[in-house]
Coordinates of C-alpha atoms in Angstrom, one line a residue:
Chain A
M7 CA -0.2 78.1 92.4
T8 CA 0.0 81.8 92.9
L9 CA -0.8 83.8 89.9
I10 CA -0.2 87.6 89.9
H11 CA -1.0 90.1 87.2
A12 CA 0.4 93.6 86.8
Y13 CA -0.9 96.2 84.4
A14 CA 1.4 99.0 83.1
P15 CA 0.0 101.7 80.9
A16 CA 1.2 103.4 77.7
S17 CA 3.0 106.6 78.1
I18 CA 4.2 109.5 76.0
G19 CA 7.8 110.6 76.2
N20 CA 9.3 114.0 75.4
I21 CA 6.0 116.0 75.4
S22 CA 7.4 118.4 72.8
C23 CA 9.5 120.6 75.0
G24 CA 11.1 117.9 77.1
F25 CA 13.3 115.7 74.9
D26 CA 14.4 112.6 76.9
T27 CA 13.2 114.4 80.0
L28 CA 9.4 114.6 80.3
G29 CA 6.8 111.8 80.1
L30 CA 3.1 111.4 80.8
C31 CA 1.0 108.4 81.6
L32 CA -2.1 107.3 79.6
K33 CA -4.9 105.2 81.1
V34 CA -5.1 102.9 78.1
P35 CA -3.8 100.9 76.3
G36 CA -1.5 98.9 78.6
D37 CA 0.5 95.7 78.8
I38 CA -0.2 92.9 81.3
V39 CA 2.4 90.6 82.7
S40 CA 1.2 87.5 84.7
L41 CA 3.6 85.5 86.8
S42 CA 3.3 82.2 88.4
P43 CA 6.1 80.4 90.2
N44 CA 7.5 77.2 88.5
T45 CA 9.9 74.6 89.7
D46 CA 12.4 75.0 86.9
S47 CA 14.5 77.8 88.5
C48 CA 14.3 79.8 85.3
L49 CA 12.1 82.3 83.6
N50 CA 9.8 80.7 81.0
I51 CA 7.7 82.9 78.7
T52 CA 4.5 80.7 78.2
S53 CA 2.6 83.1 76.0
I54 CA 2.7 86.5 74.3
E55 CA -0.8 87.6 73.2
G56 CA -1.2 90.7 70.9
G57 CA 1.7 92.7 69.7
S58 CA 4.1 91.9 66.9
P59 CA 4.6 88.2 66.1
D60 CA 8.4 88.6 66.3
L61 CA 8.5 89.5 70.0
P62 CA 11.1 87.2 71.5
Y63 CA 10.3 84.2 73.8
D64 CA 13.9 84.1 74.8
P65 CA 14.0 85.4 78.4
D66 CA 17.4 87.1 77.7
K67 CA 15.9 89.1 74.8
N68 CA 12.3 89.9 76.0
C69 CA 12.2 93.3 77.8
A70 CA 9.8 92.0 80.5
T71 CA 12.0 89.0 81.5
V72 CA 15.2 91.0 81.2
A73 CA 13.8 93.5 83.7
I74 CA 12.5 90.7 85.9
K75 CA 15.8 88.9 85.9
S76 CA 17.6 92.1 86.8
A77 CA 15.3 92.6 89.8
L78 CA 15.6 88.9 90.8
V79 CA 19.4 89.2 90.9
A80 CA 19.2 92.4 93.0
M81 CA 16.9 90.6 95.4
G82 CA 19.3 87.7 95.7
K83 CA 16.7 85.4 94.2
K84 CA 18.1 84.6 90.8
D85 CA 17.3 80.9 91.2
E86 CA 13.6 81.4 91.6
G87 CA 11.7 80.4 88.5
F88 CA 8.5 81.8 87.0
D89 CA 6.2 81.1 84.1
I90 CA 5.4 84.4 82.5
A91 CA 2.4 85.3 80.3
I92 CA 2.5 88.6 78.5
K93 CA -0.6 90.4 77.0
K94 CA 0.5 93.3 74.8
G95 CA -2.1 96.0 74.6
I96 CA 0.4 98.6 73.2
P97 CA 1.7 98.1 69.7
G98 CA 5.4 98.0 69.4
G99 CA 7.0 100.9 67.5
S100 CA 4.1 103.1 68.2
G101 CA 5.9 105.7 70.3
M102 CA 3.7 105.0 73.2
G103 CA 6.2 103.1 75.4
S104 CA 5.4 99.5 74.5
S105 CA 8.6 98.0 75.7
A106 CA 8.7 100.2 78.8
A107 CA 5.2 99.1 79.8
S108 CA 6.1 95.4 79.5
A109 CA 9.3 95.9 81.5
V110 CA 7.4 97.9 84.2
A111 CA 4.6 95.4 84.4
G112 CA 7.2 92.6 84.8
V113 CA 9.0 94.2 87.7
V114 CA 5.8 95.4 89.4
A115 CA 4.3 91.9 89.3
L116 CA 7.6 90.4 90.6
N117 CA 7.8 92.9 93.4
A118 CA 4.2 92.3 94.5
Y119 CA 4.9 88.5 94.5
F120 CA 7.7 89.0 97.0
E121 CA 5.6 91.6 99.0
N122 CA 7.3 94.7 97.7
P123 CA 11.0 94.6 98.8
L124 CA 12.0 97.0 96.0
S125 CA 11.5 100.8 96.1
P126 CA 10.0 102.6 93.1
K127 CA 13.5 103.9 92.3
E128 CA 14.8 100.3 92.2
L129 CA 11.9 99.2 90.1
L130 CA 12.8 102.0 87.6
S131 CA 16.4 100.9 87.3
H132 CA 15.4 97.2 86.7
A133 CA 12.7 98.2 84.2
L134 CA 15.4 100.2 82.5
Q135 CA 17.4 97.1 81.8
G136 CA 14.4 95.7 79.9
E137 CA 14.0 99.0 78.0
L138 CA 17.6 98.9 77.1
I139 CA 17.3 95.5 75.4
A140 CA 14.3 96.6 73.4
S141 CA 15.2 100.2 72.4
K142 CA 19.0 100.3 72.7
S143 CA 18.8 103.6 74.6
V144 CA 18.9 104.3 78.3
H145 CA 16.1 106.6 79.0
F146 CA 13.4 106.8 81.7
D147 CA 11.0 109.0 79.8
N148 CA 8.5 106.1 79.2
I149 CA 9.4 103.9 82.2
A150 CA 8.9 106.7 84.8
P151 CA 5.4 107.7 83.8
S152 CA 4.3 104.1 83.2
L153 CA 5.5 103.2 86.7
L154 CA 4.7 106.4 88.6
G155 CA 1.7 107.8 86.6
G156 CA 1.0 111.4 85.9
I157 CA 3.6 113.7 84.4
T158 CA 7.2 112.9 85.2
L159 CA 10.4 115.0 85.0
I160 CA 13.7 113.1 84.8
H161 CA 16.7 115.0 86.1
D162 CA 19.4 112.5 85.2
D163 CA 20.0 109.2 83.3
H164 CA 20.8 107.4 86.5
G165 CA 17.3 107.7 87.8
E166 CA 18.6 109.5 90.9
R167 CA 16.0 112.3 90.7
I168 CA 12.7 111.8 89.0
Y169 CA 9.8 114.1 90.0
N170 CA 6.1 113.9 89.6
L171 CA 4.7 117.2 88.4
P172 CA 1.1 118.5 89.1
I173 CA -1.6 117.9 86.4
P174 CA -3.8 121.0 85.8
E175 CA -7.4 120.1 86.4
D176 CA -8.7 121.1 82.9
L177 CA -5.9 119.5 80.9
H178 CA -7.1 116.9 78.4
L179 CA -5.3 115.2 75.6
T180 CA -5.9 113.4 72.4
V181 CA -3.7 110.8 70.9
I182 CA -3.6 109.6 67.3
S183 CA -1.7 106.6 66.1
P184 CA -1.3 106.6 62.3
A185 CA -0.8 103.1 60.9
V186 CA 2.9 103.3 60.3
T187 CA 5.7 101.8 62.4
I188 CA 8.9 103.6 63.5
H189 CA 11.8 101.9 65.2
T190 CA 13.0 103.9 68.1
A191 CA 16.6 103.3 67.1
D192 CA 16.1 104.7 63.6
A193 CA 14.3 107.8 65.0
R194 CA 17.1 108.3 67.5
A195 CA 19.7 108.2 64.8
L196 CA 18.2 111.3 63.2
I197 CA 18.7 113.6 66.3
P198 CA 21.4 116.1 65.7
K199 CA 24.6 115.9 67.8
S200 CA 24.7 119.6 68.5
I201 CA 22.1 122.3 68.9
T202 CA 22.5 126.0 68.2
L203 CA 22.8 128.3 71.2
G204 CA 19.5 130.0 70.2
D205 CA 17.7 126.7 70.0
T206 CA 19.2 125.5 73.3
K207 CA 18.1 128.7 75.0
Q208 CA 14.6 128.5 73.7
Q209 CA 14.2 124.8 74.6
M210 CA 15.4 125.7 78.1
R211 CA 12.8 128.5 78.3
D212 CA 10.1 126.2 77.0
I213 CA 10.7 123.4 79.4
A214 CA 11.0 125.8 82.3
T215 CA 7.8 127.5 81.3
F216 CA 6.1 124.1 80.9
V217 CA 7.0 123.1 84.5
H218 CA 5.9 126.5 85.8
A219 CA 2.6 126.2 83.8
L220 CA 1.8 122.8 85.4
H221 CA 2.5 124.1 88.9
S222 CA 0.5 127.2 88.4
G223 CA -2.3 125.7 86.3
D224 CA -1.6 128.3 83.6
L225 CA -2.8 126.8 80.3
D226 CA -1.8 129.8 78.3
A227 CA 1.8 129.4 79.5
L228 CA 1.5 125.7 78.8
A229 CA 0.5 126.4 75.2
A230 CA 3.4 128.8 74.7
S231 CA 5.8 126.2 76.0
L232 CA 4.9 123.2 73.7
N233 CA 7.7 123.6 71.1
D234 CA 10.3 121.1 70.0
R235 CA 13.4 122.3 68.2
I236 CA 15.3 119.0 68.8
A237 CA 13.3 116.0 67.6
E238 CA 10.3 117.2 65.8
P239 CA 12.1 119.0 62.9
V240 CA 13.9 115.8 62.0
R241 CA 11.4 113.1 63.0
M242 CA 8.4 114.6 61.3
E243 CA 9.8 113.3 58.0
L244 CA 9.1 109.8 59.2
I245 CA 5.4 110.5 59.8
P246 CA 3.2 110.8 56.7
H247 CA 1.1 114.0 56.6
F248 CA 2.5 115.2 59.9
L249 CA 2.0 118.9 59.1
E250 CA -1.5 118.4 57.9
I251 CA -2.5 116.5 61.1
K252 CA -0.7 119.2 63.2
E253 CA -2.6 122.0 61.4
A254 CA -5.9 120.2 61.9
A255 CA -5.2 119.8 65.6
L256 CA -4.2 123.4 66.1
E257 CA -7.1 124.7 64.1
A258 CA -9.5 122.6 66.2
G259 CA -8.1 124.4 69.3
A260 CA -5.2 122.3 70.5
L261 CA -3.0 124.0 73.1
G262 CA 0.0 122.2 71.6
F263 CA 0.8 119.3 69.4
G264 CA 3.7 116.9 69.1
I265 CA 5.2 113.5 68.5
A266 CA 4.8 110.9 71.2
G267 CA 8.3 109.8 71.9
A268 CA 9.9 108.6 68.7
G269 CA 6.5 108.5 67.0
P270 CA 4.5 107.8 64.9
A271 CA 1.8 108.4 67.6
L272 CA 1.0 112.1 67.9
F273 CA -0.6 113.9 70.8
A274 CA -2.5 117.2 71.3
F275 CA -3.3 119.0 74.5
A276 CA -6.7 120.6 75.0
S277 CA -8.3 122.7 77.7
S278 CA -11.6 120.8 77.8
E279 CA -13.1 117.4 77.0
K280 CA -15.1 118.9 74.2
T281 CA -12.1 120.5 72.5
A282 CA -10.2 117.2 72.9
K283 CA -13.0 115.5 71.1
D284 CA -13.1 118.2 68.4
I285 CA -9.3 117.7 67.9
E286 CA -9.8 113.9 67.7
E287 CA -12.4 114.4 65.0
A288 CA -10.3 117.0 63.1
M289 CA -7.2 114.7 63.1
R290 CA -9.2 111.7 62.0
E291 CA -10.6 113.8 59.1
A292 CA -7.1 115.0 58.1
C293 CA -5.9 111.3 58.0
G294 CA -9.0 110.2 56.2
Q295 CA -8.4 112.8 53.4
K296 CA -4.9 111.3 52.9
D297 CA -6.2 107.6 53.1
L298 CA -4.0 107.2 56.2
S299 CA -5.7 104.8 58.6
C300 CA -5.3 105.7 62.3
K301 CA -6.5 105.0 65.8
T302 CA -7.4 107.8 68.1
Q303 CA -8.4 108.4 71.8
S304 CA -9.2 111.3 74.0
G305 CA -9.0 111.6 77.7
T306 CA -6.9 112.9 80.6
I307 CA -3.5 112.2 81.8
C308 CA -3.7 109.2 84.2
P309 CA -2.4 110.0 87.7
Q310 CA -2.0 106.3 88.4
G311 CA 0.8 104.2 86.9
A312 CA 1.4 100.5 86.9
R313 CA -0.7 98.4 89.4
I314 CA -1.6 94.9 90.3
I315 CA -4.9 93.8 88.8
T316 CA -7.2 90.9 89.4
E317 CA -8.1 88.1 87.0
D318 CA -11.4 89.8 86.4
E319 CA -9.8 93.0 85.2
I320 CA -8.1 91.2 82.3
L321 CA -10.3 91.6 79.3
Chain B
M2 CA 8.7 171.7 91.4
T3 CA 7.8 168.0 91.6
L4 CA 10.7 165.8 92.4
I5 CA 10.2 162.1 92.2
H6 CA 12.7 159.4 93.1
A7 CA 12.7 155.7 92.1
Y8 CA 15.0 153.0 93.5
A9 CA 15.8 149.9 91.4
P10 CA 17.7 147.1 93.0
A11 CA 20.7 145.0 91.8
S12 CA 19.9 141.6 90.3
I13 CA 21.6 138.4 89.3
G14 CA 20.9 137.0 85.8
N15 CA 21.3 133.4 84.7
I16 CA 21.4 131.8 88.2
S17 CA 23.6 129.0 86.8
C18 CA 21.1 126.8 85.1
G19 CA 19.1 129.6 83.4
F20 CA 21.4 131.3 80.8
D21 CA 19.6 134.5 79.5
T22 CA 16.4 133.1 81.1
L23 CA 16.4 133.3 84.9
G24 CA 17.1 136.3 87.2
L25 CA 16.7 137.2 90.8
C26 CA 16.4 140.4 92.7
L27 CA 18.6 141.6 95.6
K28 CA 17.6 144.1 98.2
V29 CA 20.8 146.1 97.9
P30 CA 22.7 147.7 96.3
G31 CA 20.5 149.7 94.0
D32 CA 20.4 152.8 91.7
I33 CA 18.2 155.8 92.3
V34 CA 16.9 158.0 89.5
S35 CA 15.3 161.4 90.4
L36 CA 13.2 163.3 88.0
S37 CA 12.0 166.9 88.0
P38 CA 10.2 168.6 85.1
N39 CA 12.1 171.4 83.3
T40 CA 10.9 173.9 80.7
D41 CA 13.6 172.9 78.1
S42 CA 11.5 170.2 76.5
C43 CA 14.5 167.8 76.7
L44 CA 16.1 165.4 79.0
N45 CA 19.0 166.9 80.9
I46 CA 21.2 164.7 83.2
T47 CA 22.2 167.1 86.0
S48 CA 24.3 164.7 88.0
I49 CA 25.6 161.2 88.2
E50 CA 26.9 160.3 91.7
G51 CA 28.9 157.1 92.3
G52 CA 29.7 154.6 89.5
S53 CA 32.3 154.9 86.9
P54 CA 33.5 158.5 85.9
D55 CA 32.9 157.7 82.3
L56 CA 29.2 157.2 82.5
P57 CA 27.7 159.3 79.8
Y58 CA 25.8 162.6 80.4
D59 CA 24.5 162.5 76.8
P60 CA 20.8 161.5 77.1
D61 CA 21.1 159.5 73.9
K62 CA 23.8 157.4 75.4
N63 CA 22.9 157.0 79.1
C64 CA 20.8 153.9 79.7
A65 CA 18.4 155.7 82.2
T66 CA 17.6 158.5 79.7
V67 CA 17.4 156.2 76.7
A68 CA 14.8 154.2 78.6
I69 CA 12.9 157.3 79.7
K70 CA 12.9 158.7 76.2
S71 CA 11.5 155.4 74.8
A72 CA 8.7 155.6 77.4
L73 CA 8.0 159.2 76.7
V74 CA 7.6 158.5 73.0
A75 CA 5.2 155.7 73.7
M76 CA 3.2 157.9 75.9
G77 CA 3.0 160.6 73.2
K78 CA 4.9 163.0 75.5
K79 CA 8.2 163.3 73.8
D80 CA 8.3 167.1 74.2
E81 CA 8.1 166.9 78.0
G82 CA 11.5 167.8 79.5
F83 CA 13.0 166.6 82.8
D84 CA 16.1 167.2 84.8
I85 CA 17.5 163.9 85.8
A86 CA 19.8 163.0 88.7
I87 CA 21.3 159.5 88.9
K88 CA 22.8 157.9 92.0
K89 CA 24.7 154.7 91.1
G90 CA 24.8 152.2 94.0
I91 CA 25.6 149.3 91.7
P92 CA 29.1 149.3 90.2
G93 CA 29.1 149.0 86.4
G94 CA 30.7 145.8 85.0
S95 CA 29.9 143.9 88.2
G96 CA 27.5 141.4 86.8
M97 CA 24.8 142.7 89.1
G98 CA 22.6 144.5 86.6
S99 CA 23.9 148.0 87.0
S100 CA 22.7 149.3 83.6
A101 CA 19.4 147.5 84.0
A102 CA 18.7 149.1 87.4
S103 CA 19.3 152.6 86.1
A104 CA 17.0 152.0 83.1
V105 CA 14.4 150.4 85.4
A106 CA 14.6 153.3 87.9
G107 CA 14.3 155.8 85.1
V108 CA 11.1 154.3 83.7
V109 CA 9.5 153.7 87.1
A110 CA 10.1 157.3 88.1
L111 CA 8.7 158.6 84.8
N112 CA 5.6 156.3 85.0
A113 CA 4.9 157.5 88.6
Y114 CA 5.2 161.1 87.5
F115 CA 2.5 160.6 85.0
E116 CA 0.4 158.5 87.4
N117 CA 1.3 155.1 86.0
P118 CA -0.1 154.9 82.5
L119 CA 2.3 152.2 81.5
S120 CA 1.9 148.5 82.4
P121 CA 4.8 146.5 83.9
K122 CA 5.2 144.8 80.5
E123 CA 5.5 148.2 78.8
L124 CA 8.0 149.4 81.4
L125 CA 10.1 146.3 80.7
S126 CA 10.2 147.0 77.0
H127 CA 11.3 150.6 77.5
A128 CA 13.9 149.7 80.1
L129 CA 15.2 147.2 77.6
Q130 CA 16.0 150.0 75.2
G131 CA 18.3 151.5 77.9
E132 CA 19.9 148.1 78.6
L133 CA 20.5 147.7 74.9
I134 CA 22.5 151.0 74.7
A135 CA 24.6 149.9 77.7
S136 CA 25.2 146.2 77.2
K137 CA 24.6 145.8 73.4
S138 CA 22.4 142.8 74.1
V139 CA 18.7 142.4 74.3
H140 CA 17.9 140.4 77.4
F141 CA 15.4 140.8 80.2
D142 CA 17.3 138.7 82.7
N143 CA 18.4 141.7 84.8
I144 CA 15.6 144.1 83.9
A145 CA 12.8 141.7 84.9
P146 CA 13.9 140.9 88.4
S147 CA 14.9 144.5 89.0
L148 CA 11.5 145.7 88.0
L149 CA 9.3 142.9 89.3
G150 CA 11.3 141.5 92.3
G151 CA 11.8 137.9 93.3
I152 CA 12.9 135.3 90.8
T153 CA 11.8 135.7 87.2
L154 CA 11.6 133.4 84.3
I155 CA 11.8 134.9 80.8
H156 CA 10.0 132.8 78.1
D157 CA 11.0 135.0 75.1
D158 CA 13.1 137.9 74.0
H159 CA 10.0 140.0 73.3
G160 CA 9.0 140.2 76.9
E161 CA 5.6 138.6 76.0
R162 CA 5.8 136.1 78.8
I163 CA 7.7 136.7 82.0
Y164 CA 6.8 134.8 85.1
N165 CA 7.5 135.3 88.8
L166 CA 8.5 132.1 90.5
P167 CA 7.9 131.3 94.1
I168 CA 10.8 131.8 96.6
P169 CA 11.3 128.9 99.1
E170 CA 11.1 130.2 102.6
D171 CA 14.5 129.0 103.8
L172 CA 16.4 130.1 100.7
H173 CA 19.3 132.5 101.4
L174 CA 22.1 133.7 99.3
T175 CA 25.6 135.2 99.5
V176 CA 27.1 137.4 96.9
I177 CA 30.7 138.2 96.5
S178 CA 32.1 140.8 94.2
P179 CA 35.8 140.4 93.5
A180 CA 37.5 143.7 92.6
V181 CA 37.8 143.1 88.9
T182 CA 35.7 144.5 86.1
I183 CA 34.2 142.5 83.2
H184 CA 32.5 144.0 80.2
T185 CA 29.3 142.2 79.4
A186 CA 30.0 142.4 75.7
D187 CA 33.4 140.7 76.2
A188 CA 31.9 138.0 78.4
R189 CA 29.1 137.4 75.8
A190 CA 31.6 137.0 73.0
L191 CA 33.0 133.9 74.8
I192 CA 29.7 132.0 74.7
P193 CA 29.8 129.1 72.2
K194 CA 27.5 129.3 69.2
S195 CA 26.4 125.7 69.5
I196 CA 26.0 123.2 72.4
T197 CA 26.3 119.5 72.3
L198 CA 23.0 117.5 72.5
G199 CA 24.1 116.1 75.8
D200 CA 24.8 119.5 77.4
T201 CA 21.5 120.9 75.9
K202 CA 19.5 118.0 77.5
Q203 CA 21.2 118.4 80.9
Q204 CA 20.7 122.1 80.8
M205 CA 17.0 121.6 80.0
R206 CA 16.7 119.1 82.9
D207 CA 18.5 121.4 85.3
I208 CA 16.3 124.4 84.6
A209 CA 13.1 122.3 84.7
T210 CA 14.2 120.9 88.0
F211 CA 15.1 124.4 89.3
V212 CA 11.5 125.6 88.5
H213 CA 10.0 122.5 90.1
A214 CA 12.2 122.9 93.1
L215 CA 11.1 126.5 93.6
H216 CA 7.4 125.6 93.3
S217 CA 7.8 122.6 95.7
G218 CA 10.2 124.2 98.1
D219 CA 12.6 121.2 97.5
L220 CA 16.1 122.5 98.3
D221 CA 17.7 119.2 97.5
A222 CA 16.3 119.4 94.0
L223 CA 17.4 123.0 93.8
A224 CA 21.0 122.1 94.7
A225 CA 21.0 119.3 92.1
S226 CA 19.8 121.8 89.4
L227 CA 22.4 124.5 89.8
N228 CA 24.7 123.7 87.0
D229 CA 25.9 125.7 84.0
R230 CA 27.3 124.1 81.0
I231 CA 26.9 127.2 78.8
A232 CA 28.5 130.2 80.4
E233 CA 30.5 129.1 83.4
P234 CA 33.0 126.9 81.6
V235 CA 34.1 129.8 79.4
R236 CA 33.5 132.8 81.6
M237 CA 35.3 131.4 84.7
E238 CA 38.6 132.2 83.0
L239 CA 37.8 135.9 83.4
I240 CA 37.4 135.7 87.1
P241 CA 40.6 135.2 89.1
H242 CA 40.6 132.3 91.5
F243 CA 37.1 131.3 90.5
L244 CA 37.6 127.6 91.3
E245 CA 39.1 128.3 94.7
I246 CA 36.2 130.6 95.7
K247 CA 33.7 128.0 94.4
E248 CA 35.3 125.2 96.4
A249 CA 35.3 127.4 99.5
A250 CA 31.6 128.1 99.1
L251 CA 30.6 124.5 98.5
E252 CA 32.7 123.3 101.4
A253 CA 31.0 125.8 103.6
G254 CA 27.6 124.2 102.7
A255 CA 26.4 126.1 99.6
L256 CA 23.5 124.5 97.7
G257 CA 25.0 125.8 94.5
F258 CA 27.4 128.4 93.3
G259 CA 27.7 130.4 90.1
I260 CA 28.6 133.5 88.2
A261 CA 26.2 136.5 88.6
G262 CA 25.3 137.4 85.0
A263 CA 28.5 138.0 83.1
G264 CA 30.5 138.3 86.3
P265 CA 32.7 139.0 88.1
A266 CA 30.2 138.9 91.0
L267 CA 29.5 135.4 92.2
F268 CA 26.6 134.0 94.2
A269 CA 26.0 131.0 96.4
F270 CA 22.6 129.7 97.7
A271 CA 22.2 128.4 101.2
S272 CA 19.5 126.8 103.2
S273 CA 19.8 129.0 106.3
E274 CA 21.0 132.4 107.4
K275 CA 23.8 130.8 109.3
T276 CA 25.1 128.8 106.4
A277 CA 24.9 131.9 104.2
K278 CA 27.2 133.7 106.7
D279 CA 29.6 130.8 106.8
I280 CA 29.8 130.8 103.1
E281 CA 30.4 134.6 103.1
E282 CA 33.3 134.1 105.5
A283 CA 34.7 131.1 103.6
M284 CA 34.7 133.0 100.3
R285 CA 36.3 136.1 101.9
E286 CA 39.0 133.9 103.3
A287 CA 39.6 132.2 99.9
C288 CA 40.0 135.7 98.3
G289 CA 42.2 136.9 101.1
Q290 CA 44.6 134.0 100.6
K291 CA 45.0 135.2 97.0
D292 CA 45.2 138.9 97.9
L293 CA 42.1 139.5 95.9
S294 CA 40.0 142.2 97.5
C295 CA 36.2 141.7 97.4
K296 CA 32.9 142.9 98.8
T297 CA 30.4 140.4 100.1
Q298 CA 26.8 140.4 101.4
S299 CA 24.4 137.7 102.6
G300 CA 20.6 137.9 102.7
T301 CA 17.5 136.6 101.0
I302 CA 16.1 137.1 97.5
C303 CA 14.0 140.4 97.6
P304 CA 10.4 139.8 96.6
Q305 CA 10.0 143.5 95.9
G306 CA 11.5 145.1 92.8
A307 CA 11.8 148.8 91.8
R308 CA 9.7 151.3 93.8
I309 CA 9.2 155.0 94.4
I310 CA 11.1 156.2 97.5
T311 CA 10.9 159.4 99.5
E312 CA 13.7 162.0 99.9
D313 CA 14.4 160.6 103.3
E314 CA 15.1 157.1 102.0
I315 CA 18.0 158.4 99.9
L316 CA 21.1 157.9 101.9

């Protein structure tokens, strides 16, 4: 019996200035999808460890199996059956691309099993089918970084053009996950349907400056670009003590601060490992003062996305 | 008597995907401002050659002298007087930064006269005062490329952060100026006050992709990014046979096509000198069929902006 395991990491969509457009890849946490062929000619979810207890075992409702099924159909192998075990490292509703990671890990494992007939672009489009079941919105901003790693720029909703952007050497980040849950669909419903000309222009200038900053390694430009006039003003209401945590991060030296995807996870950029640690400490303290429990991590943007792992790498 | 001449080139603001944000510098045409000190302690416009006959000789109304006066005040030299001769190479109301070039040439000549006490950033802000008198709007998208050369990205309306972007080696452009005049203020009044979320997002994605394309030399990405959902849909009505000219350019191989600033000049990007010439020919033909007279030119984006020139360089 062949058993194949794929790991897909958490990711942060939007990155303040890039609503539905930018995403970045974290090293941890991540989801693991393990596949082994069965003789039932169908997809059978044998276990889901970690994550919310209400994650569906129905293969037509679970984002990993929906993505796998989409890929199987495209490969002309829809009668191949697999037993599927899912290990959730990323909490659902965290803003860190939990459903995207399961969908990506599923298609990466499947593709490896068949010796990689599908291109990255095809994998993205099948993973998107899984994401669509889970979050009800068609966006690549978590799927792309989870699959491709690094920082990704999405040009269109068809996945025709997705670009990897350079990561400045000194760039560090801190992530804080306050212990509240936000449903992506609820957070999306808050987004205004129209934007003033002034806000549109400034958002264009910010994202253009962000891309220039990454290419030129200019962290001053990066800091100036990290503004969000679209999602943050309405979504911050869903995150308790958002402004206090933001202030703590900026006072501790953050280059910028924002909501990870739909939240509640929050991220801050820093120009050194030390500053990233200082920010982590400052944000923990801000949460502690408000009796808000949270998890935090500091590190760098991970240049590598989803990958096949060995049995030994599964904790 | 010292006589000093500065040349400031024409420029194209917006570049389709960068409303009020992107600009590029042409080699020609350009405006020349010549300064010589007088003993009157005031600014005295002695001649204006070329350009519209109604360009003002009043130093408080002419964009070159308004910019010069602003710079003199900042330098603590407001009692220094100059005779000023202006040679307009860029037609007013063409969309090619005519007022910006005069303002830029004025401050560059003045700065050279006093041995360059002002930084480029300061020159931009004084030139902006001239632009403001002429076009009634505070934007750097023509001033920045005319002063700095190349392709410029403006992050804010205060001129705090303006960046020069790389120019891909093969990038050529063609410019066509149909014989109609558009007043910038009229063209600006057409711009909608709010933009749908979908259009805002796509415009963000386009400008981000444009910046990435320049840095990576990816002309396919560049072509995909050259869209304008803000100005083109409303301003194209002011330009006779816009759609026919656009179709001719794209059919001849243009990577993208758009309105230069407020128009009526139009530009097309090409991936070779030959294609740029083909586009030039195709656009001339499209105008000819409609009995619309026009001027055209093909070339590359000029990396050098305004500069001091010698007497011999003035044609």
